[in-house]
Coordinates of C-alpha atoms and ligand atoms in Angstrom, one line a residue:
X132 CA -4.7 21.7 -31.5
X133 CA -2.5 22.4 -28.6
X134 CA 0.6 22.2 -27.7
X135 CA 0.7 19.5 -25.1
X136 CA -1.6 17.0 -28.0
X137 CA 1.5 14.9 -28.6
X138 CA 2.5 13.3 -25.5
X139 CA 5.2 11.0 -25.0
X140 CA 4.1 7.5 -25.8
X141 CA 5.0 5.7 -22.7
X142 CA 2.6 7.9 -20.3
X143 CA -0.1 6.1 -22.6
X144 CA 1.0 2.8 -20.6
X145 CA 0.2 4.0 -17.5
X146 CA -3.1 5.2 -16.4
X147 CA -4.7 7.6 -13.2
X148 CA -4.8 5.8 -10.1
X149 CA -8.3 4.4 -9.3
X150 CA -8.3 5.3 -5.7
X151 CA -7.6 8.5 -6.5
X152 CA -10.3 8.7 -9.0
X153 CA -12.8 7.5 -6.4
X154 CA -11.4 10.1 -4.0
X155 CA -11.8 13.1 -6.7
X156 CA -14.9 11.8 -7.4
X157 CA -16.3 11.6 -3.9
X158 CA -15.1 15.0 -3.4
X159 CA -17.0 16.3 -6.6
X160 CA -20.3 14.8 -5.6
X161 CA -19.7 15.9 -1.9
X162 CA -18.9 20.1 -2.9
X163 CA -22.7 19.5 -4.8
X164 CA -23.9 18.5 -1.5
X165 CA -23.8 14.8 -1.5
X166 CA -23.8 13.1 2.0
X167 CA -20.9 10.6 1.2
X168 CA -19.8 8.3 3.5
X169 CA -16.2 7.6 2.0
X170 CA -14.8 3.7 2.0
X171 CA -12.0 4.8 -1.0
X172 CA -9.3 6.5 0.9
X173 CA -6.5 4.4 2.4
X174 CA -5.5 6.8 4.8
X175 CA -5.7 6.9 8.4
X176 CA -8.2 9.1 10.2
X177 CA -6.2 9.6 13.3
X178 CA -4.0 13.1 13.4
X179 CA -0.4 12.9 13.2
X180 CA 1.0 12.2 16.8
X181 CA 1.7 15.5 18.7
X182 CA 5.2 14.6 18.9
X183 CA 6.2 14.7 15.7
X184 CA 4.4 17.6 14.8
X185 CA 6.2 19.3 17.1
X186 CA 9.1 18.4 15.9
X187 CA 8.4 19.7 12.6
X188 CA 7.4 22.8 14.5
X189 CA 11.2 23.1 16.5
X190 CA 12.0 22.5 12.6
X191 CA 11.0 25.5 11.3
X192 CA 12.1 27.4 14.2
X193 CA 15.5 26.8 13.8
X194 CA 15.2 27.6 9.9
X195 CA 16.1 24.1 9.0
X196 CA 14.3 24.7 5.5
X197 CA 17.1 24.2 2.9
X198 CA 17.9 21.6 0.5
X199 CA 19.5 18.1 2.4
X200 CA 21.0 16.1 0.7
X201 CA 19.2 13.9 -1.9
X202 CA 18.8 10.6 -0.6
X203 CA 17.6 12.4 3.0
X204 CA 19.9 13.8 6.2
X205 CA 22.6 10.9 7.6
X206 CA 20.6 11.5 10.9
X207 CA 17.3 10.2 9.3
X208 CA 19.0 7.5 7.3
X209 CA 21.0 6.3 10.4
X210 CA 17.5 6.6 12.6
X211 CA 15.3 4.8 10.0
X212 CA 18.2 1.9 10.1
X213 CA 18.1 2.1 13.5
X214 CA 14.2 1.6 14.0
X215 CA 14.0 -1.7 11.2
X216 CA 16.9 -3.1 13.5
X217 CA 15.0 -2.4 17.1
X218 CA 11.5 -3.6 15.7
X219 CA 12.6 -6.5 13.1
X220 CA 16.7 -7.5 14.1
X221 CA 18.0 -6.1 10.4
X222 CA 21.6 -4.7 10.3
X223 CA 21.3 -2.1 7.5
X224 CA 23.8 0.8 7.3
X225 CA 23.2 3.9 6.3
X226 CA 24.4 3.8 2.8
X227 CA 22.0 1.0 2.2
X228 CA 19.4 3.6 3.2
X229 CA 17.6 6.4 1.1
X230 CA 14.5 8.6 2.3
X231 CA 12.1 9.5 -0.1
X232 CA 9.1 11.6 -0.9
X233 CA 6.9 8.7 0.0
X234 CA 7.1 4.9 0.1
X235 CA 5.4 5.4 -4.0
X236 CA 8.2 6.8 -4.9
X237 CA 10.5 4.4 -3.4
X238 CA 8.7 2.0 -5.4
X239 CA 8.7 4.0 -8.3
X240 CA 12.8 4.8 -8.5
X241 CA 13.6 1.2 -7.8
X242 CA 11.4 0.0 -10.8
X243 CA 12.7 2.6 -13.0
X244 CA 16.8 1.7 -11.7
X245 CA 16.1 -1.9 -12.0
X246 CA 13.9 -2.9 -14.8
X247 CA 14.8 -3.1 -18.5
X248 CA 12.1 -3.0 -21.4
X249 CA 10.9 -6.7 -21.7
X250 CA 12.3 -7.5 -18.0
X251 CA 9.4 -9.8 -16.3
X252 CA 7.9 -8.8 -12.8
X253 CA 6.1 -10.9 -10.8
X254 CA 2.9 -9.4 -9.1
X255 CA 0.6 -11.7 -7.2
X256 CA -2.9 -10.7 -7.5
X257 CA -4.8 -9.1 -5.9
X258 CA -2.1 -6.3 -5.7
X259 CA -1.8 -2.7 -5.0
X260 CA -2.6 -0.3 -8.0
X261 CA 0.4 1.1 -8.5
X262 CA 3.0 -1.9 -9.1
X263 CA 1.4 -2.7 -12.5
X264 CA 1.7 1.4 -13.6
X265 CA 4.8 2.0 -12.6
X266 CA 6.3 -1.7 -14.2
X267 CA 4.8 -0.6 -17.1
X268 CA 6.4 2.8 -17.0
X269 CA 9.3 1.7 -16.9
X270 CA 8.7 -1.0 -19.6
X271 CA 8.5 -4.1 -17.7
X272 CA 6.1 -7.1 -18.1
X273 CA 3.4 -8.1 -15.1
X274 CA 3.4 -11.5 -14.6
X275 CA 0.1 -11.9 -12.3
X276 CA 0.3 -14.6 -10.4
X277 CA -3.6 -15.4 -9.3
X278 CA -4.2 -16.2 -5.8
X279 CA -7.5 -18.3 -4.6
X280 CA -10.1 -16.3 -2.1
X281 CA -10.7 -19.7 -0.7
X282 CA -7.0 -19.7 1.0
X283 CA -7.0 -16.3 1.7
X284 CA -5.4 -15.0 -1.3
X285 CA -2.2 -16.3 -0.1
X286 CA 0.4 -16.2 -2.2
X287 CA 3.1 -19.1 -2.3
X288 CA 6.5 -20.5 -3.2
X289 CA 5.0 -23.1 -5.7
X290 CA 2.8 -20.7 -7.2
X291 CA 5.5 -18.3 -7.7
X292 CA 7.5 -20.9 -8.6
X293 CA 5.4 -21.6 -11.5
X294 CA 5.8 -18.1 -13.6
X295 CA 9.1 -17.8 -13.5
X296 CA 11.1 -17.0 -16.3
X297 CA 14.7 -16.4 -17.8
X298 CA 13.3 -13.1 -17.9
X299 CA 11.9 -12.6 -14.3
X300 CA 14.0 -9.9 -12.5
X301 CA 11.8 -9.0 -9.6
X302 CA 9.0 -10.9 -7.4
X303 CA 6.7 -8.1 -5.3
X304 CA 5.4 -9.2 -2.0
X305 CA 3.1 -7.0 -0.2
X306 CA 2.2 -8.0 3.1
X307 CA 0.1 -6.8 5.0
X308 CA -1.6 -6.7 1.7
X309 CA -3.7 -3.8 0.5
X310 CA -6.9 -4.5 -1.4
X311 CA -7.2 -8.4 1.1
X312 CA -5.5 -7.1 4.1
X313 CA -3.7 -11.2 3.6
X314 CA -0.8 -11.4 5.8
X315 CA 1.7 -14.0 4.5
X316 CA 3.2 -16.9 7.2
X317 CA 7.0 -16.2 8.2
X318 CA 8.0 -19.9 6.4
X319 CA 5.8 -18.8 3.2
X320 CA 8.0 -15.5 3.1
X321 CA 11.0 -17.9 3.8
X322 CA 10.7 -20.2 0.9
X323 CA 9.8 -17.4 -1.4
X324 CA 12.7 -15.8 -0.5
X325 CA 14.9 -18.6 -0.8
X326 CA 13.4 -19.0 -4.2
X327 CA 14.4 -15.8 -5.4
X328 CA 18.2 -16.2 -3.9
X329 CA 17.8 -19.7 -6.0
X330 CA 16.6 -18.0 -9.0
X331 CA 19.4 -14.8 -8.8
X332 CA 16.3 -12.3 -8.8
X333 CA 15.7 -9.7 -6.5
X334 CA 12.6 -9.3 -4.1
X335 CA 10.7 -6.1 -3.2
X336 CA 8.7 -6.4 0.3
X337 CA 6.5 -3.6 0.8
X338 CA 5.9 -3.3 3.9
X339 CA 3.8 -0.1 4.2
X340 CA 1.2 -1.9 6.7
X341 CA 3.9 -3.5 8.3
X342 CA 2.8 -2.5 12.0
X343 CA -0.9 -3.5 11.4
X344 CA -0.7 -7.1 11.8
X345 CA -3.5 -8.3 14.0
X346 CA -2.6 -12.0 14.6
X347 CA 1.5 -12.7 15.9
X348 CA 4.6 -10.2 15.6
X349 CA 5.0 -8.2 12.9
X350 CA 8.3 -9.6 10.8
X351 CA 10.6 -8.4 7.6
X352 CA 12.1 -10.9 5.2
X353 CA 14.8 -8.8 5.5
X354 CA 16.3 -10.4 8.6
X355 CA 16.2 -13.6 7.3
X356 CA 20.0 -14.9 7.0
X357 CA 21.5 -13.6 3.3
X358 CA 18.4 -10.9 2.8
X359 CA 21.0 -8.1 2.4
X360 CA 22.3 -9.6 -1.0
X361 CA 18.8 -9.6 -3.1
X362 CA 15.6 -7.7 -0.6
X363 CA 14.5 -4.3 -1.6
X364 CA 12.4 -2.8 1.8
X365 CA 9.8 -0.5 0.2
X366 CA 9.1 1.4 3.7
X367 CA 6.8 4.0 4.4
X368 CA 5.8 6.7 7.6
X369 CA 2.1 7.4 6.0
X370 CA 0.2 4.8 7.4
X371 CA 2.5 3.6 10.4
X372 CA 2.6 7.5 12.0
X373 CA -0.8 9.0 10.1
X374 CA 1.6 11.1 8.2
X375 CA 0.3 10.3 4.4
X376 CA 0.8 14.4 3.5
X377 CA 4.3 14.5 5.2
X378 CA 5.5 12.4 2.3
X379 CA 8.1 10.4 4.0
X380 CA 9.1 6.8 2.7
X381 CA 12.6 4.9 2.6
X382 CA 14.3 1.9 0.7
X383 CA 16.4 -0.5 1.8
X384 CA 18.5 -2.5 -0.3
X385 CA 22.0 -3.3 -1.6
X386 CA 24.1 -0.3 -1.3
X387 CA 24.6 -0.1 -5.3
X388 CA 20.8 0.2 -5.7
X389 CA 20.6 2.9 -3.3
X390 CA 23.0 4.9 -5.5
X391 CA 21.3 4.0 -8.5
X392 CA 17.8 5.3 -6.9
X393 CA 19.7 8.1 -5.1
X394 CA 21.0 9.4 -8.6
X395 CA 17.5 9.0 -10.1
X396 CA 15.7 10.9 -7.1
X397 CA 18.5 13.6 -7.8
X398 CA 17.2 15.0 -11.2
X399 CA 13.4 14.2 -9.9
X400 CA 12.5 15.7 -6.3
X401 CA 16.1 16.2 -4.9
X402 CA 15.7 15.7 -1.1
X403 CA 12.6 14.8 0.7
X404 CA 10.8 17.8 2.5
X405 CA 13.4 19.0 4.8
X406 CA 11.1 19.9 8.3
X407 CA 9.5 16.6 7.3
X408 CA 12.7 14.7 7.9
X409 CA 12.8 16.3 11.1
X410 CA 9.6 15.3 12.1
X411 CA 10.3 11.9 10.3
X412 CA 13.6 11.2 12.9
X413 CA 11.0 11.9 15.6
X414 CA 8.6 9.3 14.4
X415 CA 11.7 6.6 14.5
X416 CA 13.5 7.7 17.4
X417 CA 10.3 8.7 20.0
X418 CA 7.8 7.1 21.9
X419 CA 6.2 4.7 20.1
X420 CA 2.6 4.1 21.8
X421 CA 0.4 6.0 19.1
X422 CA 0.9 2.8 16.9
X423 CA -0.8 0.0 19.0
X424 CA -3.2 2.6 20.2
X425 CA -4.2 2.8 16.3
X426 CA -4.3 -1.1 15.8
X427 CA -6.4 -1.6 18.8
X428 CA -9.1 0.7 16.8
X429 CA -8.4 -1.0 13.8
X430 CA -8.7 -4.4 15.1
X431 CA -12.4 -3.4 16.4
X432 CA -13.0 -1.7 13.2
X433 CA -12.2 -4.7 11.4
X434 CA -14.3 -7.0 13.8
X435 CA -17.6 -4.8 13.4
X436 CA -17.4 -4.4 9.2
X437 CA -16.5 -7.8 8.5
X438 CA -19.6 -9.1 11.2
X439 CA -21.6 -6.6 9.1
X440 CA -20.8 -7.9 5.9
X441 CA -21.2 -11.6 6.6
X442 CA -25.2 -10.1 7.5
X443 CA -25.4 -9.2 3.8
X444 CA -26.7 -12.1 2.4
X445 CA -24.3 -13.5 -0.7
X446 CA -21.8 -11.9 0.1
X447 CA -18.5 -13.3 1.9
X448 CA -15.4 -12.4 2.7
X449 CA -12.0 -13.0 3.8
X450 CA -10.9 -11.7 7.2
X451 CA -8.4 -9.4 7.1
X452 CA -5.3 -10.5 8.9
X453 CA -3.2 -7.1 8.7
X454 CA -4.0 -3.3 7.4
X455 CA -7.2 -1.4 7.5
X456 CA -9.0 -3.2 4.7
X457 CA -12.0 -5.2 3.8
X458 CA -12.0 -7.0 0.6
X459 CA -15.6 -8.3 0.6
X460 CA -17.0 -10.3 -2.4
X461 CA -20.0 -8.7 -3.7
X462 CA -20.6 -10.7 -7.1
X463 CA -24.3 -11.7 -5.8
X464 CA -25.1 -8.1 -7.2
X465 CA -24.0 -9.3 -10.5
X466 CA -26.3 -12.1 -10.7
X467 CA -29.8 -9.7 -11.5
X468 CA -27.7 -8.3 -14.3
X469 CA -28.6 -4.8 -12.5
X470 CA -24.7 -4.4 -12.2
X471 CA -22.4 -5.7 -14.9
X472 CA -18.8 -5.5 -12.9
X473 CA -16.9 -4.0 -9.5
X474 CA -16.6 -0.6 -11.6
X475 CA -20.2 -0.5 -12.4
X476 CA -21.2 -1.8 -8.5
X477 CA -18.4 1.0 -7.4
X478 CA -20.2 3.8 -9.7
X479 CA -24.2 2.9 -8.6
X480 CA -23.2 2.7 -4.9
X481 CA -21.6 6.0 -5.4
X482 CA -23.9 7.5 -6.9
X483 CA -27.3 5.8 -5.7
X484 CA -26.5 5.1 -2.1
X485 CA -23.4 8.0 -1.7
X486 CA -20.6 5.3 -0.7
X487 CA -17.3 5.4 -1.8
X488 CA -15.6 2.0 -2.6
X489 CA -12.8 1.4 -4.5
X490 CA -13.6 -1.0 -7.9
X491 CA -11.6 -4.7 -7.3
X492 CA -10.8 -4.1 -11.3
X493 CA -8.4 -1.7 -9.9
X494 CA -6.7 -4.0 -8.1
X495 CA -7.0 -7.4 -11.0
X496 CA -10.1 -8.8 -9.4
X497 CA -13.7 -8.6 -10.6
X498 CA -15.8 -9.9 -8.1
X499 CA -14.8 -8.0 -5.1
X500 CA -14.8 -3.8 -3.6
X501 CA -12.3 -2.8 -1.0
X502 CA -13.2 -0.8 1.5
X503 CA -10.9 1.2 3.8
X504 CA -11.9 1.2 7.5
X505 CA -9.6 4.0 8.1
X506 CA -12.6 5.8 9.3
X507 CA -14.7 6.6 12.3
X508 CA -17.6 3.6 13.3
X509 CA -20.1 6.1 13.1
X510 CA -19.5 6.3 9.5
X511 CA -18.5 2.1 9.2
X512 CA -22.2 1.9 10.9
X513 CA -23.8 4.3 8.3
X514 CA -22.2 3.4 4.9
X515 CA -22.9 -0.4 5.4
X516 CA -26.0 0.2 6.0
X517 CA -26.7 1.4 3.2
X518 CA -24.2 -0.7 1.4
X519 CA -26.8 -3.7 2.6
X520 CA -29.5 -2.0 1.2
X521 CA -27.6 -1.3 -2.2
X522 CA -27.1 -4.8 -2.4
X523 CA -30.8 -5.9 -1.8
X524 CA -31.9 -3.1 -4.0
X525 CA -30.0 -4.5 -7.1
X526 CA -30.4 -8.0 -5.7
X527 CA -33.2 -8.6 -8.0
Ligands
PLP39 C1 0.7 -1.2 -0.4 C2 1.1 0.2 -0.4 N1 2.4 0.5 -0.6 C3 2.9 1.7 -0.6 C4 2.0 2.8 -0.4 C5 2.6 4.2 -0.4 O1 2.3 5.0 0.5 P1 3.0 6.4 0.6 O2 3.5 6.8 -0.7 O3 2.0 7.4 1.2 O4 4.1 6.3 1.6 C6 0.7 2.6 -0.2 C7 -0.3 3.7 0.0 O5 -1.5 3.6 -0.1 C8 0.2 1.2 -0.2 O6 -1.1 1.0 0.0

C-alpha cells in the first residue's frame, strides 16, 4: 500500500472538474490520432492582444521577476479599480482589491474565508462546476435553486427567496452564465440584491463573461447604491483579454474580506505571477478595442450554432444572451434508450462521432450538453454536423 492511500477525508468531497476531464480526454483520443473537433474547452481561441504580451515582454526585460506582494502590486490593484469604475461607475479602493492566480481561485479563497461547516450557499442551477466543489471543500451546503428552460433559466428574487435559511450565508449569481450563456435583467439583479442586504447575507457576482453580453450594456451589481457593504466581484482577465494561461483574476469586496482572502492566498500561491501583473495593468489601462472585436465574432458564432441546432430535429434550445456558450437540449436522444443520460450522450459523441461536449450532469442538468463556441466556424460547421448525424444515428 502506498504512502499517499490515506488521504485527507475532505478531498473525498470534492471531485475532478468535468470540463477538464473532457479536455484530457479529447486530448488522449486526439495524440491516438482521433480527428476531434473540440466543443469542451471554455477558452477563447483568439491570441492574447499584442499589447499585453508586450508588456509582459518589457516585463522581463527589466527583471521584474521577484515576489510582489501577496494580494498583487498597488499599481495593478489601483488599475483593476480603476477599470470596474470606467466600464461599470464602482468606487472601490485599492484595499478592497486583491489580484489572484485566476478568477477560480478568487472564488476559491472567498469560500474557504467565508463559509463555516453547515453554512448554506445558494447556487441557482444550471451553474458553473466549480461553486458546488469548492462549497463543499470548504464544508458548506448547496442549496440549488432550479431554474425553468422555458424562461431562460432565469433566476429570480422569489425563487431565491424561497430557499433561504437561518443558515444561508451566501447567494452566487453568475451572469453571463456559463453552461446557458442566461444574462440576468438589471431590476432582477436589483431585487436579488436587495434581498440579500434584507436578509444580512452576502452576494458573490461572477462576472467572468462580463464583457460578452450581446443584447444592452454590460452592468455590475456592484454599483448599485449600498453594494460595497455585502457584493463579492469574482473578476477575471482569462476570457475578457484571451489570457486563460496568464492566470490573472481579482476580488472585490469589503476591505475585511480582502484581508481575510489576502492572508489565505499568503500560505497558498503568495503573489500572482509577477510579469503577468505587468501584462495584467496593460490589459486594464490600454486600448480596449480587442474586446468588441471578439464579441462581434462571438455574436456570429452564436447566430450560426444555435440556427444549426434548431435544424436538429428534437432538439431546442435557449439563445444565449451573453458568453460563448450553447446549452442545447438534446433529451430526444434519450428517448431510443440508445443513450441513457448527458454523460453517456457526452461519451458516444466522443467517441463515435469525435466531438467534444461537456455532460449537463456536470453542471446539475440532465437533459442538456454545453458546447463552447470559442472556436473557429470551420470547426462550428464540422462538429455539428456530425453532432446532427449523432443524434439521428441514436434517434432510433
Ligand atoms: C463562470 C466562470 N467563473 C470563473 C471562471 C474562472 O476563470 P479563470 O480562473 O480562468 O479566471 C470561469 C472559467 O471557466 C468560469 O466559467
Amino acid at each position: 500500500m502506498p504512502a499517499t492511500a490515506e488521504l485527507a477525508e475532505r478531498i473525498s468531497t470534492i471531485s475532478v472538474s468535468s470540463t477538464m476531464k473532457v479536455a484530457a480526454e479529447a486530448e488522449r483520443l486526439r495524440r491516438e490520432g482521433a480527428d476531434i473537433v473540440d466543443f469542451g474547452a471554455g477558452e477563447p481561441d483568439f491570441p492574447t492582444p499584442d499589447n499585453i504580451k508586450q508588456a509582459a515582454v518589457k516585463a522581463l526585460d527589466a527583471n521584474f521577476t521577484k515576489y510582489t506582494n501577496t494580494g498583487g502590486t498597488q499599481e495593478l490593484r489601483e488599475a483593476i479599480c480603476e477599470r470596474h469604475h470606467h466600464d461599470f461607475g464602482t468606487n472601490y479602493a485599492f484595499g478592497e482589491c486583491m489580484v489572484t492566480v485566476g478568477g477560480k481561485h478568487a472564488i476559491f479563497n472567498l469560500i474557504q474565508a467565508l463559509i463555516n461547516p453547515g453554512d448554506e450557499v445558494i447556487i441557482p442551477v444550471p451553474y458553473w462546476v466549480t461553486y458546488k466543489d469548492v462549497v463543499n471543500y470548504a464544508g458548506g451546503v448547496c442549496v440549488f435553486v432550479e431554474t425553468d428552460e422555458s424562461t431562460g433559466f432565469e433566476v429570480s428574487a422569489r425563487l431565491i427567496e424561497r430557499h433561504l435559511t437561518p443558515k444561508t450565508k451566501l447567494v452566487i449569481i453568475n451572469s453571463p452564465c456559463n453552461p446557458s450563456g442566461g444574462v440576468l435583467s438589471k431590476e432582477e439583479f436589483q431585487a436579488i440584491h436587495d434581498l440579500t442586504v434584507k436578509r444580512d447575507i452576502f452576494l458573490m457576482t461572477d462576472e467572468c463573461y462580463c464583457q460578452f453580453v450581446y443584447e444592452g450594456a454590460p452592468f455590475s451589481i456592484a454599483a448599485a447604491p449600498g453594494a460595497k457593504e455585502n457584493v463579492v466581484v469574482a473578476g477575471s482577465l482569462s476570457k475578457t483579454y484571451a489570457m486563460t494561461g496568464w492566470r490573472i483574476g481579482f476580488a472585490l469586496a469589503p476591505a475585511p474580506l480582502i484581508g481575510a482572502m489576502m492572508k489565505l492566498q499568503s500560505h497558498s500561491t503568495s503573489n500572482p505571477t509577477s510579469i503577468a501583473q505587468k501584462a495584467a495593468v496593460e490589459a486594464m489601462c490600454g486600448p480596449q478595442d480587442s474586446v468588441p472585436v471578439m464579441l462581434a465574432e462571438y455574436r456570429r458564432r452564436r447566430d450560426f450554432v444555435v440556427g444549426r441546432l434548431r435544424q436538429i430535429p428534437g432538439v431546442s434550445i435557449v439563445m444565449p444572451k451573453g458568453a460563448f456558450y450553447a446549452y442545447p437540449n438534446i433529451s430526444v436522444a434519450y428517448k431510443s434508450g440508445k443513450v441513457k443520460n448527458s454523460l453517456d450522450f457526452a461519451n458516444q459523441l466522443l467517441t463515435a462521432a469525435s466531438v467534444a461536449v461537456v455532460p449537463g450532469e456536470a453542471f446539475g442538468t440532465n437533459d442538456h450538453v454545453r458546447i463552447s463556441y470559442a472556436t473557429s466556424m470551420k470547426e462550428l460547421e464540422r462538429g455539428l454536423e456530425r453532432l446532427h448525424k449523432f443524434i439521428d444515428g441514436v434517434r432510433g
